[in-house]
Amino acid sequence: MVSATIALLFAIRPVFAEPAFDQLWSWAGPEAARLSIPPALAPRAAAKDNLSAGSARESVDPAALKRLLERAKAEHSDAIVILKDGKVVVEEGFLDQKIYAMSATKSIASLAIGCLIEDGRIRSLDQKVSDFVPEWRQGEKQKITIRMLLNHTSGIGTQGRGASYAVQAPQVFAPGEGFAYNNPAVDLLALVIREASGMAAEKYFARRLFEPLGIIDWDWAYRDGLPLTAGELMIRPPDLARIGQMVLDGGVWNGKRIISKAWLDLSAQASQTFNPTCGLLWWLDTHARSVALTPRLLETWKRAGVRPELIDLLRPLVGRTMSVRDYYDAVRDAFRGRPAEWKEVEDILQRNRLQGHEIVEFGPVEGFLARGFLGQFLVIDPARRLVGVRMRNSRPSDYPTESNPKPEYVDGFDDFPDFVHALTK
């Protein structure tokens, strides 16, 4: 999704010259040796076609664009792509370099599931995952549906990666009874896609999504022979924007329907009540206004291992609706003088990726987005007909080491969506 490269308005420093998998090896160590790319499925020659002739730079507020680019530079972005009405406003940075989409990959996995439903390979969102994963035909896992994998309510453990881990993962809470951001549950979609389509998952992505969009240069990281669909797609920033434009246009690309508008509309709506800003692996582009502690949330914490006596300290907060800041002030007050016990609760929540609150009210919805670690963004603003992509390469300092077990998260450009919306009135 690219036009002729516009001269850079800001200098984005090169982060790595080495190939992506050399980086992965040098940071991840021997475990990365299990990751591989089938060469025949990942051609290296990038397309040099245009999304749409001409530039749309004049269609946005120049002062707002200047602010976005200045902030992008300050946040050490490696690529920025902005589209308006299907035309390029700006393309800057390493446009021909594939960058890990991180968890923005999840939203692309959601598109593949929508295609499989349209193709009749999956009956519905409420089909049991056990139809594709025989190991789940017993116990609580037999209740898990495709929908639950897509809205983070499956309840399986979150402490590993890959489909093999997901198949054997412990059940932390009952299916559909809580919300936990879940990488292995989304990695399991690669196995579902393979079994439902009858072909390698990466081939299905290629034939059903990438090739019809003209995307010919992409890579996956693999584990146990399956692509890691929760976060390891490597894609050129203009091609990520190309996917966004197809979604913005209701599933149509160059006059050809790729996926149904009904699926996209459903994906961009609240998919459960625990976190109403989460759709089907897409996020509503909004901000929480008020949150609360609920009995069902406490029950989820209890099942995950929070001691009953610590849960009792929080029961007086149940039913009170507060701002996010006031809520966490109240939680800290409940554990005043008992920091070690609050740390115990925090550790359990973080280890199991459980929510610390439920969202009661959120602000205006500006659109929807895919987002991932390091500030990878695909922003879709239907009202303003805008698509925005921001990507940054990984750095060794982003990951834990013995000397720095909890690295500081920097250069995430978390408010990039707000800068995109501000481009037009």
mmCIF file of C-alpha atoms in Angstrom, residues 1 27 50 56 79 112 117 132 173 189 200 219 221-222 228 257 280 288 293 296 313 321 343 349 365 373:
data_model
loop_
_atom_site.group_PDB
_atom_site.id
_atom_site.type_symbol
_atom_site.label_atom_id
_atom_site.label_comp_id
_atom_site.label_asym_id
_atom_site.label_seq_id
_atom_site.Cartn_x
_atom_site.Cartn_y
_atom_site.Cartn_z
ATOM 1 C CA MET A 1 0.000 0.000 0.000
ATOM 2 C CA TRP A 27 18.344 -11.928 21.767
ATOM 3 C CA ASN A 50 0.956 2.314 -5.486
ATOM 4 C CA ALA A 56 -3.669 13.257 0.004
ATOM 5 C CA ALA A 79 7.859 3.847 10.097
ATOM 6 C CA ALA A 112 -8.595 -15.292 8.817
ATOM 7 C CA ILE A 117 -16.587 -18.833 8.590
ATOM 8 C CA PHE A 132 -10.397 -29.090 15.795
ATOM 9 C CA PHE A 173 -10.997 -19.919 35.256
ATOM 10 C CA LEU A 189 -5.875 -20.236 16.173
ATOM 11 C CA ALA A 200 -0.916 -25.017 6.369
ATOM 12 C CA ASP A 219 7.418 -13.673 7.236
ATOM 13 C CA ALA A 221 7.990 -16.836 13.338
ATOM 14 C CA TYR A 222 7.041 -20.439 14.072
ATOM 15 C CA LEU A 228 2.715 -17.734 16.147
ATOM 16 C CA ARG A 257 -14.701 -8.551 -1.728
ATOM 17 C CA LEU A 280 -12.912 -9.939 18.300
ATOM 18 C CA ALA A 288 -12.146 4.188 29.991
ATOM 19 C CA LEU A 293 -14.641 -4.145 41.103
ATOM 20 C CA ARG A 296 -17.375 -12.107 39.229
ATOM 21 C CA LEU A 313 -10.120 -6.807 52.065
ATOM 22 C CA THR A 321 -17.965 3.103 40.218
ATOM 23 C CA LYS A 343 2.295 -7.327 45.825
ATOM 24 C CA LEU A 349 -2.938 -10.956 38.313
ATOM 25 C CA VAL A 365 -15.471 5.616 20.114
ATOM 26 C CA PHE A 373 4.045 -4.245 22.098
#
